[in-house]
Coordinates of C-alpha atoms in Angstrom, one line a residue:
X663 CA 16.4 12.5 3.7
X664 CA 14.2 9.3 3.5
X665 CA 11.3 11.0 5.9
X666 CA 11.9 14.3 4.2
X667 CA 8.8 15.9 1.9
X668 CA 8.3 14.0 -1.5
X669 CA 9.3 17.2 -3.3
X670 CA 12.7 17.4 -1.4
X671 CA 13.6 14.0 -2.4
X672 CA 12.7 14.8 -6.5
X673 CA 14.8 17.7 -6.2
X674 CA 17.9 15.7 -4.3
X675 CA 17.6 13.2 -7.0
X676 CA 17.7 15.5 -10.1
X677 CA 21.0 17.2 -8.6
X678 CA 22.2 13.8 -8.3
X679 CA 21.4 13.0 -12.0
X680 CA 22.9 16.4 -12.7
X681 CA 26.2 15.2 -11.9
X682 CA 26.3 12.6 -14.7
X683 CA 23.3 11.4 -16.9
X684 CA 24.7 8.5 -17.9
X685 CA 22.1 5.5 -16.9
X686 CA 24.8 3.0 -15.4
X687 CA 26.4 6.8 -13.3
X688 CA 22.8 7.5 -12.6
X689 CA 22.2 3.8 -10.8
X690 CA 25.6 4.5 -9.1
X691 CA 24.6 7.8 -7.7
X692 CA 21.3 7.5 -6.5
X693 CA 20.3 6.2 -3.0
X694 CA 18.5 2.5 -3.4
X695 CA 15.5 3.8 -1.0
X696 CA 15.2 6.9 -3.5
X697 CA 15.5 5.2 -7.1
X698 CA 11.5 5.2 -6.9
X699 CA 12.4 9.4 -8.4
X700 CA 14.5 8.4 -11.3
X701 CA 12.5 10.0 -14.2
X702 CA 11.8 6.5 -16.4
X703 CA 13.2 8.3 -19.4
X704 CA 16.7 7.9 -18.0
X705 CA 16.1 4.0 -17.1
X706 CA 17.3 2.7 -20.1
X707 CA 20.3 1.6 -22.4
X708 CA 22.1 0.2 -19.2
X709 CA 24.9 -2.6 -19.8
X710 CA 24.9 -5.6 -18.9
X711 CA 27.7 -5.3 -16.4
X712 CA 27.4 -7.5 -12.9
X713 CA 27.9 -4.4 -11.2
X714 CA 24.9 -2.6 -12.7
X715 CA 22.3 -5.9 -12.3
X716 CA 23.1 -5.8 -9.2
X717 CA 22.4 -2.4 -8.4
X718 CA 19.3 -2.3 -10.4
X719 CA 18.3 -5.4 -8.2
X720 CA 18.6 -4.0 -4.8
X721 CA 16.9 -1.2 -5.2
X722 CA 13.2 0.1 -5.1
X723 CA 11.1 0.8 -7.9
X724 CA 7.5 1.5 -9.0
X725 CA 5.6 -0.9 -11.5
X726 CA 6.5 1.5 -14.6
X727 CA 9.7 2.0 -13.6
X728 CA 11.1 -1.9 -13.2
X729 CA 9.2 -2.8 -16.5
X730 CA 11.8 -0.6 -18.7
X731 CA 14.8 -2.8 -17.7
X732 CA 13.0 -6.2 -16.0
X733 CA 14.4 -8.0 -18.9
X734 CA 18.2 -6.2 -18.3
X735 CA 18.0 -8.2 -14.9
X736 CA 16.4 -11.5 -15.7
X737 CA 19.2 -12.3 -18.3
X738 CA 22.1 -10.7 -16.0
X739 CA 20.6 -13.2 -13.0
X740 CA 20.9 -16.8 -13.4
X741 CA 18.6 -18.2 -10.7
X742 CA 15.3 -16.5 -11.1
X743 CA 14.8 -16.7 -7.5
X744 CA 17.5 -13.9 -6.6
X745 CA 15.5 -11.8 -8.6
X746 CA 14.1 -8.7 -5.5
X747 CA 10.2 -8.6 -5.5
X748 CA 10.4 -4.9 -6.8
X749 CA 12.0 -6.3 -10.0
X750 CA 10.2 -9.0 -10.5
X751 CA 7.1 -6.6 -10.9
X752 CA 8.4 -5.7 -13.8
X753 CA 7.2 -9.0 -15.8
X754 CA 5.7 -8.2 -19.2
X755 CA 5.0 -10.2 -22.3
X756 CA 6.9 -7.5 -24.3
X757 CA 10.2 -8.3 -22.3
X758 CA 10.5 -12.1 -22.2
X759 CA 10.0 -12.3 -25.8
X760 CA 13.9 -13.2 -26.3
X761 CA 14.0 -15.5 -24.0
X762 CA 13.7 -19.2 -23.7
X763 CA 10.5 -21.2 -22.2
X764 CA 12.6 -22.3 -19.4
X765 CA 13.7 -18.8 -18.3
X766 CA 10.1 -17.9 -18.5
X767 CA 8.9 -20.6 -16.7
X768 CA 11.2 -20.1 -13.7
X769 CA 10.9 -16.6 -13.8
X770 CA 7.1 -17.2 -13.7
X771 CA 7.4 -19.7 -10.2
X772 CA 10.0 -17.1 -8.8
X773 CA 7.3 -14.7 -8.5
X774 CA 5.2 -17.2 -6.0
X775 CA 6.0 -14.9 -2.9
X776 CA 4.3 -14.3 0.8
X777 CA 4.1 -11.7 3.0
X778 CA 6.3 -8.8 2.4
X779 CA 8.0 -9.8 -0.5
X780 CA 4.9 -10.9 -2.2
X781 CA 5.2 -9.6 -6.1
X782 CA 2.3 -7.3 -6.9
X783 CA 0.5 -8.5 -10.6
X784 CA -2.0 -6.7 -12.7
X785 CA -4.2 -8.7 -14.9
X786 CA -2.7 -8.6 -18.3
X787 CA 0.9 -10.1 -16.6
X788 CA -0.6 -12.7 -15.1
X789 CA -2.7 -13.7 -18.0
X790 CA 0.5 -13.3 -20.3
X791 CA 2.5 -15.3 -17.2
X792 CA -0.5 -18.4 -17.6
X793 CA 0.1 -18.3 -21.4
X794 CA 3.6 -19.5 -21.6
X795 CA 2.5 -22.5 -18.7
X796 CA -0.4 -23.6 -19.8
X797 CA 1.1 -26.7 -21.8
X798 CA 3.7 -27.0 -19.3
X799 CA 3.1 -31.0 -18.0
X800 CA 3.6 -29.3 -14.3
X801 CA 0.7 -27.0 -14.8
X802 CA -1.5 -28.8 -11.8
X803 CA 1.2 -28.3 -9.7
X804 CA -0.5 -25.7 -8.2
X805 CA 1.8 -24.8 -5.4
X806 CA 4.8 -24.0 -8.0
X807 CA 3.4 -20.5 -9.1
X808 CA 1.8 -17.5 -8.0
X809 CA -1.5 -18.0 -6.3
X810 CA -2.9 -14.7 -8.3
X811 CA -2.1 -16.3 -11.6
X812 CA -4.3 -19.4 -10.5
X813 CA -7.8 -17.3 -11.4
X814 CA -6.6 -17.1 -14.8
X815 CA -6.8 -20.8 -15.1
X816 CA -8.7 -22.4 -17.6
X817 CA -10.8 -24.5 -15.4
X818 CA -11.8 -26.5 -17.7
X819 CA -8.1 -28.3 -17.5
X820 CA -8.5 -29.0 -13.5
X821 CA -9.6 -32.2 -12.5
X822 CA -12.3 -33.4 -10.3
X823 CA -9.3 -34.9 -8.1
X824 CA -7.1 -32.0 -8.3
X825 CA -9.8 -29.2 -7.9
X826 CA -9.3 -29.0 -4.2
X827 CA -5.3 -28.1 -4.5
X828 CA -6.5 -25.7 -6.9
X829 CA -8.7 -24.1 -4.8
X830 CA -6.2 -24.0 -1.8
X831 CA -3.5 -22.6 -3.2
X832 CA -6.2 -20.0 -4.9
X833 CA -7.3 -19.1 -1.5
X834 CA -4.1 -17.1 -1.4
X835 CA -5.0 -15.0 -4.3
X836 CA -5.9 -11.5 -4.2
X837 CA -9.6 -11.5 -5.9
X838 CA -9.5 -7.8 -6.5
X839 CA -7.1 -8.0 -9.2
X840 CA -9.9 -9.1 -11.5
X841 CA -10.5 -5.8 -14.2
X842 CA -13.8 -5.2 -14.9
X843 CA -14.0 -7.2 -18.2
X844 CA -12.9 -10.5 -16.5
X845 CA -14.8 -10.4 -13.7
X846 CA -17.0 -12.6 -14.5
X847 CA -14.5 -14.8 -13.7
X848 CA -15.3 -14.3 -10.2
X849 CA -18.9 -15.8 -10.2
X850 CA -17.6 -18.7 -12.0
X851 CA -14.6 -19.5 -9.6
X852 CA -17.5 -19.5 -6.9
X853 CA -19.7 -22.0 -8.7
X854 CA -16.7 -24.0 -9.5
X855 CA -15.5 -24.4 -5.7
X856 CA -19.0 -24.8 -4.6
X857 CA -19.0 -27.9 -7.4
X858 CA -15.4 -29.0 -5.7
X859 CA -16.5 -28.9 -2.4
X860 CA -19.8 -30.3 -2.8
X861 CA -21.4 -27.1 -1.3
X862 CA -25.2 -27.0 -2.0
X863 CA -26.4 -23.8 -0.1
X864 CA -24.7 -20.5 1.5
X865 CA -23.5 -22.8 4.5
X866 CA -19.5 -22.9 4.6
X867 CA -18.2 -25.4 7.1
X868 CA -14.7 -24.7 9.1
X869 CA -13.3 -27.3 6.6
X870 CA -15.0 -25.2 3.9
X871 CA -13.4 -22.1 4.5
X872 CA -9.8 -23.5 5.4
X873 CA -9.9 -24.4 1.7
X874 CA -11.6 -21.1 0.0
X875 CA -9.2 -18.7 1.6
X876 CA -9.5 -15.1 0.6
X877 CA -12.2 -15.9 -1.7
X878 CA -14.5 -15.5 1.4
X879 CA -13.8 -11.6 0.0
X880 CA -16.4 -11.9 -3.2
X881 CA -19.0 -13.9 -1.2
X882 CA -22.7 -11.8 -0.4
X883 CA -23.8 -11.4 2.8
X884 CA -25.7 -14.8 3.0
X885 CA -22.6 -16.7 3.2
X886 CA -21.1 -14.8 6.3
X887 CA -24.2 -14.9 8.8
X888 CA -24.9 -18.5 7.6
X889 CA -21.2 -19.9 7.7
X890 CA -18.9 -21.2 10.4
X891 CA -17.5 -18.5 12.5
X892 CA -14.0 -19.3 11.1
X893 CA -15.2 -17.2 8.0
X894 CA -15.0 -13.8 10.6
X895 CA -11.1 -15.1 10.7
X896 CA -10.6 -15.2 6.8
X897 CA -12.4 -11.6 5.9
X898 CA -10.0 -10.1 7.9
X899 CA -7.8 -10.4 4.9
X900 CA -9.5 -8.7 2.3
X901 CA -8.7 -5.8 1.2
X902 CA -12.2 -3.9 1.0
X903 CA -15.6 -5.2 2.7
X904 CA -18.9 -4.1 1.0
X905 CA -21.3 -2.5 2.9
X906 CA -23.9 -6.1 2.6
X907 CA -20.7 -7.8 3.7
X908 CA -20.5 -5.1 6.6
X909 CA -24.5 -6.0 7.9
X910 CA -23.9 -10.2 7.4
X911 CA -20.5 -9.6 10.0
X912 CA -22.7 -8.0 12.3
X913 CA -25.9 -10.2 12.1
X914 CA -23.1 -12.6 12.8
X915 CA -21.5 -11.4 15.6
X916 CA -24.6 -10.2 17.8
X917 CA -25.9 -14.0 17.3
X918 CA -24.3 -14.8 19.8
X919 CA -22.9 -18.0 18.1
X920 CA -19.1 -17.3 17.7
X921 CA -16.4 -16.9 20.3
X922 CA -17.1 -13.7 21.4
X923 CA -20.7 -14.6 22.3
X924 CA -23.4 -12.2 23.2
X925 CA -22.9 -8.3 22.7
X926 CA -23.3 -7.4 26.8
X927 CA -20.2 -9.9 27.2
X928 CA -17.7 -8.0 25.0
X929 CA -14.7 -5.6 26.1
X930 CA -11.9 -4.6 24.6
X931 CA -10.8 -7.6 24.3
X932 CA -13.5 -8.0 21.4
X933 CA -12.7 -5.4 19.4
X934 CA -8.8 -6.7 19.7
X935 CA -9.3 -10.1 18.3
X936 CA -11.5 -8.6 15.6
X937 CA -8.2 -7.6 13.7
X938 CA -9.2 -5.3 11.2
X939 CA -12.9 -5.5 11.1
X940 CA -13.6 -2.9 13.3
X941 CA -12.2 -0.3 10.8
X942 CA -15.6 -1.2 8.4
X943 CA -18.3 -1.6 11.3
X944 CA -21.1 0.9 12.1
X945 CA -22.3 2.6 15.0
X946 CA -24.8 0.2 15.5
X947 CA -22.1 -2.5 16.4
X948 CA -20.6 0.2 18.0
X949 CA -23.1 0.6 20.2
X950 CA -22.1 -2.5 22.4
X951 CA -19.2 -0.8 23.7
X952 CA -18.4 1.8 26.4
X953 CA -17.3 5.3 25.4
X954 CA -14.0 4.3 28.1
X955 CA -13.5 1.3 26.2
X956 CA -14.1 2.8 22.5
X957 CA -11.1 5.0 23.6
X958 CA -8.9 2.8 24.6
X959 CA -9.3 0.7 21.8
X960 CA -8.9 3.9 19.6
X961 CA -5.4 4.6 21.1
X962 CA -3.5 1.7 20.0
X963 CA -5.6 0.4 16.7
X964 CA -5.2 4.1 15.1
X965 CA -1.3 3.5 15.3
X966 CA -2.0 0.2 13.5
X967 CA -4.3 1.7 11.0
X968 CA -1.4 4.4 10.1
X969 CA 1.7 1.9 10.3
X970 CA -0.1 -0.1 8.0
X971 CA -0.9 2.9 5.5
X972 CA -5.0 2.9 5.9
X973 CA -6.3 5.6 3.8
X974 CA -7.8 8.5 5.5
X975 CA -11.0 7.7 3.9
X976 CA -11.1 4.2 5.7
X977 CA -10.3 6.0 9.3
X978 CA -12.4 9.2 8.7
X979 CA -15.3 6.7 7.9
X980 CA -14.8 4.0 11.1
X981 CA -14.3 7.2 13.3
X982 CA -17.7 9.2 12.4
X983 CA -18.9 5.5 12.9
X984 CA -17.7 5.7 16.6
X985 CA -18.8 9.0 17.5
X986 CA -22.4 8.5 16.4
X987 CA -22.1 5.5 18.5
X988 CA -21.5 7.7 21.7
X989 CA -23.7 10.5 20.5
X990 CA -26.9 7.6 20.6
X991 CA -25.7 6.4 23.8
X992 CA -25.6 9.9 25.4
X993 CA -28.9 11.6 27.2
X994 CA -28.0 14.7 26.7
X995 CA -27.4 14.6 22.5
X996 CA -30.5 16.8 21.7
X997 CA -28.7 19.5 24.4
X998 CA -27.6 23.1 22.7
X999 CA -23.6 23.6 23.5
X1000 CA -22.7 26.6 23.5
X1001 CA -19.7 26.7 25.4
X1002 CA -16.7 24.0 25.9
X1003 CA -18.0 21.9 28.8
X1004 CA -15.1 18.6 27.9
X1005 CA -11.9 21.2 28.1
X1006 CA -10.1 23.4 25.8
X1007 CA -7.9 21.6 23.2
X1008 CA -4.5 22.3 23.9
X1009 CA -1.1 20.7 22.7
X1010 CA -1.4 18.2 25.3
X1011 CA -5.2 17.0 24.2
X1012 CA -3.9 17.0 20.1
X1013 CA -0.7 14.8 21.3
X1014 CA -3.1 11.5 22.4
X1015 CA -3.7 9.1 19.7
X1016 CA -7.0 9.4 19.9
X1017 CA -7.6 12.9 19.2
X1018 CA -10.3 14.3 19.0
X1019 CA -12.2 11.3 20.5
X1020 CA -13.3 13.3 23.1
X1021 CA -15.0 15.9 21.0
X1022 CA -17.6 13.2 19.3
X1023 CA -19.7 16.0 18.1
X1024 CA -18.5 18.9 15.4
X1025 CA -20.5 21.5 18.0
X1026 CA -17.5 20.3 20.8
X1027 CA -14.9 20.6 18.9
X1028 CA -16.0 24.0 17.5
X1029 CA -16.3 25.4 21.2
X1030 CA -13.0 24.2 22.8
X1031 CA -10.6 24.8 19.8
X1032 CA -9.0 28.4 20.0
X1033 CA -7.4 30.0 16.9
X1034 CA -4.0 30.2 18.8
X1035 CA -4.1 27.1 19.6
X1036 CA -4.5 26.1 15.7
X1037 CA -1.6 28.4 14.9
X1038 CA 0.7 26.8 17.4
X1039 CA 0.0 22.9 16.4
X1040 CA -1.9 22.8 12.9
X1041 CA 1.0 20.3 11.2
X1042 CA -0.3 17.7 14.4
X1043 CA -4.3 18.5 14.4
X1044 CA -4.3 18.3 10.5
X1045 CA -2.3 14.6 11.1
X1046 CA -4.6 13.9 13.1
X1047 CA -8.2 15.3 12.0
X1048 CA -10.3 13.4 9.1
X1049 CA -14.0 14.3 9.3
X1050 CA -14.2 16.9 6.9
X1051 CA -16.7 19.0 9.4
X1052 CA -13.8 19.2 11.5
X1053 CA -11.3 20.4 9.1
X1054 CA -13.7 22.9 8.5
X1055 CA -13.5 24.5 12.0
X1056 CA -9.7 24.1 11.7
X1057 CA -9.7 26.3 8.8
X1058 CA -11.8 28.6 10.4
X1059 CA -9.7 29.2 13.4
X1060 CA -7.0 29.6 10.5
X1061 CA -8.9 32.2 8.9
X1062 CA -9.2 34.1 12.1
X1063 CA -6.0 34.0 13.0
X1064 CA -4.8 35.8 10.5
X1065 CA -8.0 37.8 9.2
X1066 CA -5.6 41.4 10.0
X1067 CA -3.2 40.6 7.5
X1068 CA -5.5 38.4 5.1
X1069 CA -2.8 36.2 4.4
X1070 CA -1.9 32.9 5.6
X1071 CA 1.6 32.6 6.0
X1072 CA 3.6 29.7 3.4
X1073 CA 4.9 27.5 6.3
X1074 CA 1.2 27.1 7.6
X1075 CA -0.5 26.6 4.3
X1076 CA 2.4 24.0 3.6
X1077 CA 1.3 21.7 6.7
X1078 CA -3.0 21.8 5.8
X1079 CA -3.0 18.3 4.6
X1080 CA -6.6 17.4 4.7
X1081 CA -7.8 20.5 6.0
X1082 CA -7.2 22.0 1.9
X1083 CA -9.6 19.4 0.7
X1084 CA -12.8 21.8 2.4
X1085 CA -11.2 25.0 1.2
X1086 CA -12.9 27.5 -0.4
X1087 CA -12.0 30.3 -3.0
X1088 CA -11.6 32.7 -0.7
X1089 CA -9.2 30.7 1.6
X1090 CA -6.7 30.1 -1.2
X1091 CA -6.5 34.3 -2.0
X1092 CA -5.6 34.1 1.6
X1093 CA -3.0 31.3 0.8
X1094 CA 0.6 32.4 0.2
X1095 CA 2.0 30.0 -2.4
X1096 CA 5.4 31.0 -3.7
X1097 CA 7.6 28.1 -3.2
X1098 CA 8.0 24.8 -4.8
X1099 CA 7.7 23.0 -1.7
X1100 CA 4.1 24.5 -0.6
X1101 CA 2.3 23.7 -3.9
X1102 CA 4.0 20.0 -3.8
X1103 CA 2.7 19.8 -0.7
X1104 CA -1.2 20.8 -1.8
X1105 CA -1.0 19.1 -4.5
X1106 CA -0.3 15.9 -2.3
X1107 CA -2.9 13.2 -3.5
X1108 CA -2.7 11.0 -0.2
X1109 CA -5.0 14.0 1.4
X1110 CA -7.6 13.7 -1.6
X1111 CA -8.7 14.3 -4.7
X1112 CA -8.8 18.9 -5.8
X1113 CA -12.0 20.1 -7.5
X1114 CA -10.9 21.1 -11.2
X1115 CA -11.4 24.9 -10.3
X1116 CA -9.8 24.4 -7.2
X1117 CA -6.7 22.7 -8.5
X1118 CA -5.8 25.7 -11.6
X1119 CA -6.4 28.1 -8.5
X1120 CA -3.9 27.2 -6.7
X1121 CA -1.4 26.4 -9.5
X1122 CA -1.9 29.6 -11.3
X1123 CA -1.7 31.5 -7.7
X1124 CA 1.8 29.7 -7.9
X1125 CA 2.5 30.8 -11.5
X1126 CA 1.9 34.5 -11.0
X1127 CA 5.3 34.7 -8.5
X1128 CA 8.1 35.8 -11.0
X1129 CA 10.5 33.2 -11.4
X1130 CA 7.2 30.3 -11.1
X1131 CA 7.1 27.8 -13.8
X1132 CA 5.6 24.8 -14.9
X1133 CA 9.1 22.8 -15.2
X1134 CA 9.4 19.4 -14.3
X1135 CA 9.5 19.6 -10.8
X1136 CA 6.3 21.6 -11.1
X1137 CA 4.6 19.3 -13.5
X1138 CA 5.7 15.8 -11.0
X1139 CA 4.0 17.7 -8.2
X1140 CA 1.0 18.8 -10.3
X1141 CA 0.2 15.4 -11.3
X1142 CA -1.7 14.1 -13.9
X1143 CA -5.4 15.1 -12.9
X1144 CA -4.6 18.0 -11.7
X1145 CA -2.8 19.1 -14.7
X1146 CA -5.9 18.3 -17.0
X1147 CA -8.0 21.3 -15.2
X1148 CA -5.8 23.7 -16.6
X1149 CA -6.4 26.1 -19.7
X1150 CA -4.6 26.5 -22.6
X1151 CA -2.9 29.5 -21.8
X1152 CA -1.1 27.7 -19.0
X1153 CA -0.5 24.5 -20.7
X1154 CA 1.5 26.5 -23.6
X1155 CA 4.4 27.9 -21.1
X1156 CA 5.5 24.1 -20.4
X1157 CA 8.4 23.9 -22.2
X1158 CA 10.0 21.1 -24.2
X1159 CA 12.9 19.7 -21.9
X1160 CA 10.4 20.0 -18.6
X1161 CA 8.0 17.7 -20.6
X1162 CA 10.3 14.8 -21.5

């Protein structure tokens, strides 16, 4: 049940709730891995039993969810630090109030996590979190609390001989946390370690950058192709790379003055110990590499990229990055194909990692991918597939597939992940959407954002199947956005009970 379809687990958890409504029944009944579809209506009013704090404790939960009942746990949990990083989420200004400055304080410090369990913060906790320490006679002991609350700091209350603890423990901050109101902040934290550090010009030294951490992130171009090479180390944690940030790595790296020396030296080996950067360089970096190598490498770092839950934007981007890399390198790109001359796709061909690395140009892939073939294995080439001019041929080969009947069949349109994103109009009156299941599964937001006219086309498509109705099932699949590009005729049939 855990790998089933998002929709499939809603409705397994509302027949759950079904069987009692009671909050404390309803932690009881549902699976800890699939709390995360409790409706937040029904996650209050629990006792204070053991039995349910512990429950609520073990099990996963989204931001708006643990914030309803964070303060059910904190006072049923002695030492803060038992407290599950899924919970602790849950910190708000609004649910310590009735407690003392102690429980606060410890719940604060229990929230300085690493790795897996670290305890994901948005601005206006940790500026409430900074609030009730700020007087606190331990506040410069920097390594007691979360490194994310440290850029709330008033700066102003460091000293000259603490400033360099302050800006350690901040290099394990997350800088993108910053709204945009605040992030001026930024700027100042940069001017303030600079000051620290005694850093004059864009120059970072090794010992430089062992201190700074992940604010390497928020630094412009001229600090990465004028900094030690330790600072190609510390961007690999960021969590975004701008495209100036992009050009400075590269300028960098084809110097010739870091470990991987000059650009006719490096192999896969390169592009290995690069981590993650390879995911944001261009085809001119690119370039460097054989197409043999570039495929290998593609194999096992696209299984990393998907473990580690890359959006398809990030991979659709690195990969049309790659190709134009081999199209430059190849003599014949100004040829004419007209005719598969790299071999037909088959199931075989969709089943390597890599897929379609071999077709590098949209004019390949068009010639050597049949319409039977798409019928047979489209839930693995839409996995798969994440240039949109692609997906575009895949839905052609869809279209002619079943141009006879005119209609696509449910199970098919239920497995077009991406592919949806480029349909048009008239694909979706070829679309047979009946079930719940199929428009869940459109209505997916991993595969992208719908057009507004798109969206109430397929949801009204939905609607005009007797039985069809917006209930809550409907309206959780739907989704906000999605939900604002209908009209008022169809906003009026939600009823009452599906609402709440």
């Amino acid at each position: 049940m855990q790998t089933a379809p998002t929709i499939l687990i809603q409705t397994f958890v509302t027949q759950l709730i079904t069987v009692n409504p009671d909050p404390d029944s309803i932690i009881q009944n549902v699976p800890d891995s699939m709390a995360t579809e409790i409706p937040r209506s029904l996650l209050q009013g629990f006792s204070q039993s053991s039995v349910v704090v512990e429950k609520l404790n073990r099990k996963t939960w989204r931001h708006e969810q643990a914030v309803l009942f964070f303060d059910t746990v904190a006072l049923g949990i002695d030492n803060s630090d038992n407290m599950s990083s899924s919970v602790l989420q849950g910190f708000t200004c609004t649910r310590v109030t009735s407690m003392n400055t102690t429980k606060i304080k410890n719940l604060v410090k229990a929230c300085r996590r690493k790795g897996s369990n670290r305890v994901a913060l948005r601005e206006t906790q940790l500026t409430c979190m900074y609030n009730y320490i700020k007087e606190e006679t331990d506040v410069t002991s920097y390594n007691l609390y979360p490194p994310d609350m440290l850029l709330y700091y008033d700066y102003s209350k460091v000293s000259q001989d603490t400033c360099k603890d302050y800006f350690r423990e901040l290099g394990d901050a997350d800088f993108s946390v910053f709204s945009d109101a605040l992030s001026f902040k930024r700027t100042a934290l940069v001017n303030n370690a600079k000051t620290c550090l005694g850093i004059s010009g864009t120059v970072l030294s090794s010992d430089n950058l062992q201190v700074l951490g992940n604010m390497v992130c928020v630094l412009d171009g001229s600090y990465i192709q004028n900094s030690d090479q330790l600072i190609l180390q510390k961007l690999q944690n960021c969590n975004d790379l701008t495209d100036e940030q992009v050009a400075a790595i590269e300028t960098l790296l084809t110097s010739g003055k870091t470990q991987y020396g000059l650009p006719a030296t490096w192999n896969r080996e390169t592009l290995d110990n690069l981590g993650i950067l390879p995911l944001y360089l261009t085809s001119s970096f690119y370039r460097n590499f054989s197409k043999k190598v570039k495929g290998q490498f593609l194999q096992s770092f696209l299984k990393v990229l998907r473990k580690n839950g890359t959006s398809r934007q990030k991979r659709r981007r690195m990969k049309k990055a790659i190709r134009q890399s081999i199209i430059d390198q190849s003599q014949s790109k100004r040829s004419i194909v007209s005719e598969c001359t790299v071999g037909n796709i088959t199931q075989v061909t969709i089943s390597e990692s890599s897929f379609p690395f071999n077709y590098e140009t949209v004019t390949k892939f068009n010639c050597c991918l049949s319409a039977k073939t798409v019928v047979d294995n489209l839930d693995a080439i839409t996995a798969k597939v994440d240039d949109l001019e692609y997906l575009e041929v895949v839905l052609a080969r869809l279209r002619e597939a079943y141009s006879v009947n005119a209609t696509i069949p449910e199970a098919k349109v239920q497995v077009l992940g991406p592919a949806s994103r480029v349909a048009t109009n008239a694909d979706i009156t070829m679309w047979n959407i009946t079930k719940i299941d199929t428009l869940s599964a459109l209505m997916d937001p991993s595969h992208g954002n719908w057009d507004a006219a798109m969206a109430q086309a397929i949801i009204s498509k939905y609607l005009t199947n007797s039985g069809n109705t917006l209930g809550s099932a409907e309206l959780n699949s739907i989704g906000g956005p999605n939900l604002c590009s209908l009209d008022i005729s169809l906003l009026k049939i939600i009823t009452q009970s599906s609402l709440r």
